[in-house]
Coordinates of N, CA and C in Angstrom, one line a residue:
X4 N 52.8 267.1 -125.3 CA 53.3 265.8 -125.7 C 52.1 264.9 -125.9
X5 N 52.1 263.8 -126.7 CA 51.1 263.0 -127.1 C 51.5 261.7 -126.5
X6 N 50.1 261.1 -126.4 CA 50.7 259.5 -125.7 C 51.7 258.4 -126.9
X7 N 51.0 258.9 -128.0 CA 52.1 258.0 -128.9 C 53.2 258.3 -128.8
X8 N 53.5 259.6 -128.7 CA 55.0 260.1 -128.7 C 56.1 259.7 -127.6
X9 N 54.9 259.6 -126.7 CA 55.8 259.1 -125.3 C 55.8 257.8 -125.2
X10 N 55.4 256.8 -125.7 CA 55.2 255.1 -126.1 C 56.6 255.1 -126.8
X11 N 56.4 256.1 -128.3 CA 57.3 255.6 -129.5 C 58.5 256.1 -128.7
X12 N 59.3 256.8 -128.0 CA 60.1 257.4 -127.0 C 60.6 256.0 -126.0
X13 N 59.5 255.3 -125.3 CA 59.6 254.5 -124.7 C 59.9 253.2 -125.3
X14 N 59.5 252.9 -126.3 CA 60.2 251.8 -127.3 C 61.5 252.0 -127.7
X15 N 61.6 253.3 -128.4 CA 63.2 253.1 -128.3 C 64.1 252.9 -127.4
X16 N 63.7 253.5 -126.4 CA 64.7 254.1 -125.5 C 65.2 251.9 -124.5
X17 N 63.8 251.2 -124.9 CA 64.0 249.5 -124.8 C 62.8 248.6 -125.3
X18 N 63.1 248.0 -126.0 CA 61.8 247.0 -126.5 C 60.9 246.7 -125.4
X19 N 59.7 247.0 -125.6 CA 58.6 246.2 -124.4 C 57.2 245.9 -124.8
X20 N 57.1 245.0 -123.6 CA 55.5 244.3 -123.7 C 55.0 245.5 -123.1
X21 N 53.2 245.6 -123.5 CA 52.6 246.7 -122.6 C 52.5 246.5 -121.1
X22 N 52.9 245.7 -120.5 CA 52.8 245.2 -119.2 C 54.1 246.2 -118.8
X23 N 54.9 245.9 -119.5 CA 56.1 246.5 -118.9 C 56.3 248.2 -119.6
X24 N 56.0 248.1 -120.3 CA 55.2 249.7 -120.6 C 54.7 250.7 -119.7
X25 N 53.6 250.2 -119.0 CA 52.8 250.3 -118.1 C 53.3 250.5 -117.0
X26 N 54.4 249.7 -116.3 CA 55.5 249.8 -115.2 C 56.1 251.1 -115.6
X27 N 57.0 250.8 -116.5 CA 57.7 252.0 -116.5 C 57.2 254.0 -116.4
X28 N 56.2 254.0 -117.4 CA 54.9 255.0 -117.5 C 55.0 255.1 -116.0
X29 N 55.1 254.5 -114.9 CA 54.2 254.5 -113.5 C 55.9 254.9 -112.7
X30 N 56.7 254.5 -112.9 CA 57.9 254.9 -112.4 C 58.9 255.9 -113.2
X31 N 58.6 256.5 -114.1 CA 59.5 257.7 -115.4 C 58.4 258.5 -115.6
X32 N 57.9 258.0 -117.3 CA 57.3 259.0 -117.9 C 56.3 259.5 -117.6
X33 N 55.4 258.8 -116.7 CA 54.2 259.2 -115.6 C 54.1 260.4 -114.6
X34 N 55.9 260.3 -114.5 CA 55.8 261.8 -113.9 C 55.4 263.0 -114.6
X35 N 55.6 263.0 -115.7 CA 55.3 264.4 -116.7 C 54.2 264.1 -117.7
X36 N 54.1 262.9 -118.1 CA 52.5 262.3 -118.9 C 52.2 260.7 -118.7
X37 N 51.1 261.0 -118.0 CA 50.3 260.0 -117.2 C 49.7 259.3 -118.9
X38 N 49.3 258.1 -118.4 CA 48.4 257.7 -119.1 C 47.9 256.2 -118.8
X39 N 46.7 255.9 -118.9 CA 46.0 254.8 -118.0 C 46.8 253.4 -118.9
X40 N 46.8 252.3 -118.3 CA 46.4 250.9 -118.8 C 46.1 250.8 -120.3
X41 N 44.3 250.9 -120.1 CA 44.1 250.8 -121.4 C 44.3 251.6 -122.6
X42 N 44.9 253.1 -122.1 CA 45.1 254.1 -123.2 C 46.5 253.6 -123.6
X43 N 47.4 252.6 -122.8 CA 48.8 252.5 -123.3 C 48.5 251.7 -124.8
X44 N 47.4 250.4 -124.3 CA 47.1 249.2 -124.9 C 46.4 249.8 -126.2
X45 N 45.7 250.4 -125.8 CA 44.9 251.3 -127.4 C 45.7 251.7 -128.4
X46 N 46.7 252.6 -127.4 CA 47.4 253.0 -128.3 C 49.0 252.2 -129.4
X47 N 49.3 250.9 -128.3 CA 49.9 250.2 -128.8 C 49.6 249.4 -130.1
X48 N 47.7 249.6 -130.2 CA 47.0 248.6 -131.4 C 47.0 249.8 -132.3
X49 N 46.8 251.4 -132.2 CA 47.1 251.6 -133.3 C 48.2 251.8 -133.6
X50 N 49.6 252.3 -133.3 CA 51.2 252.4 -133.4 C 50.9 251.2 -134.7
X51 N 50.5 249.9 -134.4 CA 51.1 249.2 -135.2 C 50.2 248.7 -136.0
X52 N 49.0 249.0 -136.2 CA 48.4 249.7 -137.3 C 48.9 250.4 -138.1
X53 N 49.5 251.4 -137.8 CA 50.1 252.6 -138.6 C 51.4 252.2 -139.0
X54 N 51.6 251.3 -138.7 CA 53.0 250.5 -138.9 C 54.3 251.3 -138.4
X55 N 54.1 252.0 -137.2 CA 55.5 252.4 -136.6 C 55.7 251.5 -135.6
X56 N 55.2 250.6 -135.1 CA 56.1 249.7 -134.1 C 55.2 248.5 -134.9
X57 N 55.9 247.5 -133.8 CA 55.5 246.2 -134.8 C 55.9 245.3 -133.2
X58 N 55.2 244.0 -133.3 CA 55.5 243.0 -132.3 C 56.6 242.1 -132.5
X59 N 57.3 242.1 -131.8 CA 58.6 241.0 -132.1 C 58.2 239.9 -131.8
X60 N 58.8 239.2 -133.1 CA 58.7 237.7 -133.1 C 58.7 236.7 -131.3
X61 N 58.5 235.8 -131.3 CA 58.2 235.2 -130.5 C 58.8 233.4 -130.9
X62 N 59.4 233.0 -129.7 CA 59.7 231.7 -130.0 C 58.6 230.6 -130.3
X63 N 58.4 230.7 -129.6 CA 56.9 229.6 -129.4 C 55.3 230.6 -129.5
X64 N 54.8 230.5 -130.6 CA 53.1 230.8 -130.5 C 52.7 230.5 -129.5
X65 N 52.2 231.0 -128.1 CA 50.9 230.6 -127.1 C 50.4 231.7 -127.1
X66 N 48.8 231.5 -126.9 CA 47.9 231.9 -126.3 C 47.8 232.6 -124.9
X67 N 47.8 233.9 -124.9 CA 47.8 234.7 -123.7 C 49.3 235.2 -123.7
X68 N 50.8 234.9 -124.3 CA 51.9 235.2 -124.1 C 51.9 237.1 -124.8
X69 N 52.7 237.2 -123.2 CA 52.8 238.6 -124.3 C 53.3 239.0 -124.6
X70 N 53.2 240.6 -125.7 CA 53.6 240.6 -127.1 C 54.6 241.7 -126.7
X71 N 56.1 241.8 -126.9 CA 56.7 242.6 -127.2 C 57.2 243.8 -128.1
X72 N 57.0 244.7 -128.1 CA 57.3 246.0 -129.3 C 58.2 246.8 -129.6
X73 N 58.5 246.5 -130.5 CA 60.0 247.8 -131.0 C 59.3 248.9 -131.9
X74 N 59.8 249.9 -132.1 CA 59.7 250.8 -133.2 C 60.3 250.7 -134.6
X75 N 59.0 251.0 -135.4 CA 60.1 250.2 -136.8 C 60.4 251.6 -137.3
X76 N 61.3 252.1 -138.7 CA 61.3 253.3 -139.2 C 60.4 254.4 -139.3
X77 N 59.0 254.0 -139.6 CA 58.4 254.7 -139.8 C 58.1 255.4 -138.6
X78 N 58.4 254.6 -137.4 CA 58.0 255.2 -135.8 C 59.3 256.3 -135.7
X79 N 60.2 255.5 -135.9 CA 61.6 256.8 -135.4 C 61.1 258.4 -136.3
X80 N 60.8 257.7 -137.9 CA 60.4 259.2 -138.4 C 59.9 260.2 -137.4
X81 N 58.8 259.3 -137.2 CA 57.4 260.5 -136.7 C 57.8 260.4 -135.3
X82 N 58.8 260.2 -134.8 CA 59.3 260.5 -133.4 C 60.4 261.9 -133.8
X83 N 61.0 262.0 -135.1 CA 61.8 263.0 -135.2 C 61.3 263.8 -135.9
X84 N 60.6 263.7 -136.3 CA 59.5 264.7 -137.2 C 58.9 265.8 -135.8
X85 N 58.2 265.0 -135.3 CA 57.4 265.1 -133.7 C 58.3 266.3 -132.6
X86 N 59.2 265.7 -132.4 CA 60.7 266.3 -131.9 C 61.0 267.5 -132.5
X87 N 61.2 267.6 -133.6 CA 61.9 269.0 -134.3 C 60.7 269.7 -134.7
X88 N 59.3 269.3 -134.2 CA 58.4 270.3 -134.4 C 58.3 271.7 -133.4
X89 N 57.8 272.8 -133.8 CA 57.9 273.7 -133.2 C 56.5 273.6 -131.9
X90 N 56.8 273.9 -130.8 CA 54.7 273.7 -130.2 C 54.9 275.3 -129.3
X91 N 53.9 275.5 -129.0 CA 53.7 276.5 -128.2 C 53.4 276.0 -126.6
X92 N 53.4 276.7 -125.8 CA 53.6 276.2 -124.7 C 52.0 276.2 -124.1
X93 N 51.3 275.2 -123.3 CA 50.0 275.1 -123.2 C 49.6 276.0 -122.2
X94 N 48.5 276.5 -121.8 CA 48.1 277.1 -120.7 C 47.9 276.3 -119.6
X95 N 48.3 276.9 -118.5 CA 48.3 276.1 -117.2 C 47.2 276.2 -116.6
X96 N 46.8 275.3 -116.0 CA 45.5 274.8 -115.6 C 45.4 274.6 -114.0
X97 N 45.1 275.1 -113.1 CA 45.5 274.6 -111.6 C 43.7 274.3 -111.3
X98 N 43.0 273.2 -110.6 CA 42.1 273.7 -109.5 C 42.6 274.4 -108.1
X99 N 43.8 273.9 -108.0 CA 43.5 274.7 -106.3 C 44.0 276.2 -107.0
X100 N 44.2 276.8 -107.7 CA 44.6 277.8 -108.0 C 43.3 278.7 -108.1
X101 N 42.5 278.1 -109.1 CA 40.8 278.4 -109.1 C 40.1 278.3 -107.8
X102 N 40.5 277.6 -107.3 CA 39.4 277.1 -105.6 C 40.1 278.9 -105.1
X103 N 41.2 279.1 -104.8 CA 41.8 280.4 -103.5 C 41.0 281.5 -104.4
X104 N 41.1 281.4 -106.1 CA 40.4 282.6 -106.7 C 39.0 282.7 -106.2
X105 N 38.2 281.3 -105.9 CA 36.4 281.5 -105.7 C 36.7 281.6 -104.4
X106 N 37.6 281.6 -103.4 CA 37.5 281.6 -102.2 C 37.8 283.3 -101.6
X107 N 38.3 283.7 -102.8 CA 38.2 285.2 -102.3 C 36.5 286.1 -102.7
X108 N 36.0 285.2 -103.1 CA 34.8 285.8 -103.5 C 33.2 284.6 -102.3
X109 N 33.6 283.7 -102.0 CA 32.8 282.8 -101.2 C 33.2 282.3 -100.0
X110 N 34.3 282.6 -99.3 CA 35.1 282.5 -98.4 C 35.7 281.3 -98.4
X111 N 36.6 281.2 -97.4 CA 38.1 280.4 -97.3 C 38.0 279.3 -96.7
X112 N 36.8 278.6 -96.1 CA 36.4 277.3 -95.5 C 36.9 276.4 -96.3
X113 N 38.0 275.7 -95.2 CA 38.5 274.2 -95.9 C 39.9 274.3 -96.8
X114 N 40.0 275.9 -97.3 CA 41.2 275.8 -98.1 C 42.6 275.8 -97.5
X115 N 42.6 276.2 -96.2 CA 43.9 276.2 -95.7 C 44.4 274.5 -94.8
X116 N 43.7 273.6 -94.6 CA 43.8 272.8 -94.7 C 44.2 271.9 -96.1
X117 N 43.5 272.4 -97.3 CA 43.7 271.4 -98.4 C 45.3 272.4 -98.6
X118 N 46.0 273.3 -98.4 CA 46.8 273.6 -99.1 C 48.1 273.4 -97.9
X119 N 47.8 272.9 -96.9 CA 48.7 271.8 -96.1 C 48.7 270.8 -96.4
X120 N 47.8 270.2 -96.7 CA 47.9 269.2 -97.7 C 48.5 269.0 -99.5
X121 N 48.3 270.1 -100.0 CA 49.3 270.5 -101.0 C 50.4 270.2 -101.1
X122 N 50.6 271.1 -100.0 CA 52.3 271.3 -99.1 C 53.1 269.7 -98.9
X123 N 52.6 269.3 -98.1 CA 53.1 267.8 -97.9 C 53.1 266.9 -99.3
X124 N 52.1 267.1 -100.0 CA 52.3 266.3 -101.3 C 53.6 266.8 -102.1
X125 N 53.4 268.0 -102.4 CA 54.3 268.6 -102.8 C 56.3 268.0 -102.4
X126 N 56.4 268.2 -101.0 CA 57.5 268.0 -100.5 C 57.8 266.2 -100.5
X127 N 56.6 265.5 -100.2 CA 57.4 264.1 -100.8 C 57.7 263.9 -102.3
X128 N 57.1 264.9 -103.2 CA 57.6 264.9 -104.9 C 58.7 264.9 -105.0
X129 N 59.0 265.7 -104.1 CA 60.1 266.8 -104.4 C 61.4 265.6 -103.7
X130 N 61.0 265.5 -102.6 CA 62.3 264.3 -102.3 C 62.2 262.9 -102.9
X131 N 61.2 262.5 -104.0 CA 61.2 261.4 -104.4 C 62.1 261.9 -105.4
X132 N 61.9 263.0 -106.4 CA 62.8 263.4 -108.0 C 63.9 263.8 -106.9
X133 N 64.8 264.2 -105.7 CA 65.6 264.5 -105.4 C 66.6 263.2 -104.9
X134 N 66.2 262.3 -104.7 CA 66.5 260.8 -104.3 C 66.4 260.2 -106.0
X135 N 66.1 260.4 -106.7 CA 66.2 259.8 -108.1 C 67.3 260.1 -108.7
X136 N 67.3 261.4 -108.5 CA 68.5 262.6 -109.1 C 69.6 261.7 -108.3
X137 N 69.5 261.7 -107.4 CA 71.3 261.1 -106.7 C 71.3 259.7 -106.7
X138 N 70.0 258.7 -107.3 CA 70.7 257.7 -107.6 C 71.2 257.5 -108.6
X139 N 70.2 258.2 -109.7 CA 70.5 257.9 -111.4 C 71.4 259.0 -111.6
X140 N 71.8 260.1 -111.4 CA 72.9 260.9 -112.0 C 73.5 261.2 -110.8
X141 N 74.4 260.3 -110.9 CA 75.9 261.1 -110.0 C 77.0 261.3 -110.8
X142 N 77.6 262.2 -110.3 CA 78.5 263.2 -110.9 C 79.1 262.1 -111.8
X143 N 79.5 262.5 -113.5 CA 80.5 262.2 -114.0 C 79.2 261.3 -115.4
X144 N 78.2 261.2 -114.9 CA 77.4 261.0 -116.0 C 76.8 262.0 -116.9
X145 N 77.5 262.0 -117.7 CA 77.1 263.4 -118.6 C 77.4 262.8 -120.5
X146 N 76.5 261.8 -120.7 CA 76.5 261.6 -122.0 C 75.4 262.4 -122.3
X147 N 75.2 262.4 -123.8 CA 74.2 263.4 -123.9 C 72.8 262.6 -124.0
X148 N 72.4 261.5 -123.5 CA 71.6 260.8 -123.1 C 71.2 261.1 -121.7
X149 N 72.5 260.8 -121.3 CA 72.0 261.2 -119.4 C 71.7 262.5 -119.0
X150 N 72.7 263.4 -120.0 CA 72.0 265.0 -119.9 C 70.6 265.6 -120.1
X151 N 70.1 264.9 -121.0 CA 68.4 265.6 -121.5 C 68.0 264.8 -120.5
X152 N 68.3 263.6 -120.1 CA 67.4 262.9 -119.2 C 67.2 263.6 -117.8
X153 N 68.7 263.8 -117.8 CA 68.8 264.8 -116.2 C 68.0 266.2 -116.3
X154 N 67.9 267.0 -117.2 CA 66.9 267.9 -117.7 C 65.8 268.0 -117.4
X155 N 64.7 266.6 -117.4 CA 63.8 266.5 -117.6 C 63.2 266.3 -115.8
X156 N 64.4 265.7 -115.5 CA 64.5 265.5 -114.1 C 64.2 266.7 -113.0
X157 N 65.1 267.7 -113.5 CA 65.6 268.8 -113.1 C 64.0 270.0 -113.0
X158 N 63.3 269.9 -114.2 CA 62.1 270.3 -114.5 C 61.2 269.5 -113.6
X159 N 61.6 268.4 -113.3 CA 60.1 268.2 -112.0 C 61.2 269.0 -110.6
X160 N 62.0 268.9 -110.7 CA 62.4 269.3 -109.2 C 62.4 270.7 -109.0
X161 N 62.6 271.5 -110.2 CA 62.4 273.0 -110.1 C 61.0 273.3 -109.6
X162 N 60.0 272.4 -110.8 CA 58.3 272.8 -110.5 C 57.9 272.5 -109.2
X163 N 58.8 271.4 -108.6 CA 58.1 270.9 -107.0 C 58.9 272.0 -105.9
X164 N 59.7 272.4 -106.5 CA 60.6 273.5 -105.5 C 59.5 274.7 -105.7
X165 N 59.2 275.2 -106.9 CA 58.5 276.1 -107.0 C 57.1 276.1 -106.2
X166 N 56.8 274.9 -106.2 CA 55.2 274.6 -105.6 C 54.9 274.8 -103.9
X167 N 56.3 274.3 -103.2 CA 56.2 274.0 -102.0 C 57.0 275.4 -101.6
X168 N 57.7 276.4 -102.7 CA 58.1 277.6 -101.8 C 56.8 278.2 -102.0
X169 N 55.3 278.1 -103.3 CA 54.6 278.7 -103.3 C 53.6 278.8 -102.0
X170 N 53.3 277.6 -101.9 CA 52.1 276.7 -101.0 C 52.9 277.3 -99.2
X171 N 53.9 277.2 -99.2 CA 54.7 277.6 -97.6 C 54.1 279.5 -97.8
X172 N 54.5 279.9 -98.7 CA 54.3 281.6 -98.6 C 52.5 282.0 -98.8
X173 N 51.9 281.2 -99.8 CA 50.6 280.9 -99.3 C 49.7 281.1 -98.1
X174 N 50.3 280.2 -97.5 CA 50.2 279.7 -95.8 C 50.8 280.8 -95.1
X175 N 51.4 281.3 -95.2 CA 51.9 282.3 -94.6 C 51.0 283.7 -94.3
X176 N 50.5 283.7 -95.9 CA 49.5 285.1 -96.4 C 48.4 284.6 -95.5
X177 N 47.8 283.5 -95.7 CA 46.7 283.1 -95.2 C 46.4 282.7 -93.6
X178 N 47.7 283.2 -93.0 CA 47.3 283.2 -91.9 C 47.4 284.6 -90.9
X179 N 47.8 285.2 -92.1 CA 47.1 286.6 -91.9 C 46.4 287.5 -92.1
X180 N 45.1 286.6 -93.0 CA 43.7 287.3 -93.3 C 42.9 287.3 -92.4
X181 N 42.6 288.7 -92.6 CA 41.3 289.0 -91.2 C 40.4 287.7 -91.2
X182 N 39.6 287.4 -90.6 CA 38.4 286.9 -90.8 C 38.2 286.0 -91.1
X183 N 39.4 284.8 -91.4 CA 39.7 283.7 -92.3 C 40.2 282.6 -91.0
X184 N 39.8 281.5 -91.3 CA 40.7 280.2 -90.6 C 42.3 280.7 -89.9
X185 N 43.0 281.3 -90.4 CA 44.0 281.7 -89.8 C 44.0 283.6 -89.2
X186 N 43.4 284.1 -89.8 CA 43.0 285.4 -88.8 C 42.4 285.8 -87.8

């Protein structure tokens, strides 16, 4: 996914200033693609450059007021263009996954602490997207709006389910190695 894609996504889905852009990025789409402040703002100057969003009018001209954005046609295009593109799926990337690989070759100092610490991260994810899930979809919401949304949902709480049964079994292995912090 690209940051404009997830901006031009975010404009539709409600008109906004980057301020409130920014919020929402930090509470939704931040869960699955991050992106700083000024890369929203960057990228909001060129969107409308390129002329797929555009700033909505404003009552009164002042100085420092801020600027709200919709998506104009050419944005929905290249959001559905974008969308019905085919992608391949990226290669996954872990450090702690790398760190246990060099730790079988330089030993295991410090890793079974950081992957208690994993663990705990992990499990407040998991109950943040599981307290989300039951406030924003309870039963009986099933437009097909709320469905892909629920989807997307479902995909962090699988990954965080996945993570914290990995990180528990982990810890488990690892407190059965000879010679190691837990052997």
């Amino acid at each position: 996914m690209s940051l404009p894609h997830a901006i031009l996504t975010a404009l539709l889905e409600k008109p906004s200033s980057g301020l409130e852009l920014t919020r929402r990025f930090d509470r939704s789409i931040g869960y699955f693609w991050s992106a700083t402040h000024q890369q929203i703002y960057r990228e909001l100057g060129r969107l409308e450059a390129e002329g797929h969003i555009r700033a909505l009018p404003t009552e009164q001209p002042a100085r420092g007021q801020k600027k709200s954005y919709e998506v104009l046609p050419a944005g929905r295009a290249e959001l559905q263009r974008w969308t019905a593109a085919a992608q391949d799926p990226r290669p996954h990337r872990d450090t702690l996954l790398l760190r246990m690989r060099a730790a079988a070759v330089v030993g295991t100092e410090g890793i079974e602490a950081d992957l208690r610490r994993h663990l705990a991260l992990h499990q407040r994810q998991l109950a943040e997207y599981e307290e989300i899930e039951k406030r924003d979809f309870p039963p009986g919401r099933d437009s097909a709006q709320d469905r892909l949304r629920h989807l997307v949902l479902r995909a962090g709480i699988d990954l965080e389910t996945f993570w914290t049964q990995w990180l528990a079994h982990a810890l488990e292995e690892f407190a059965e190695l000879p010679g190691g912090e837990g052997g």
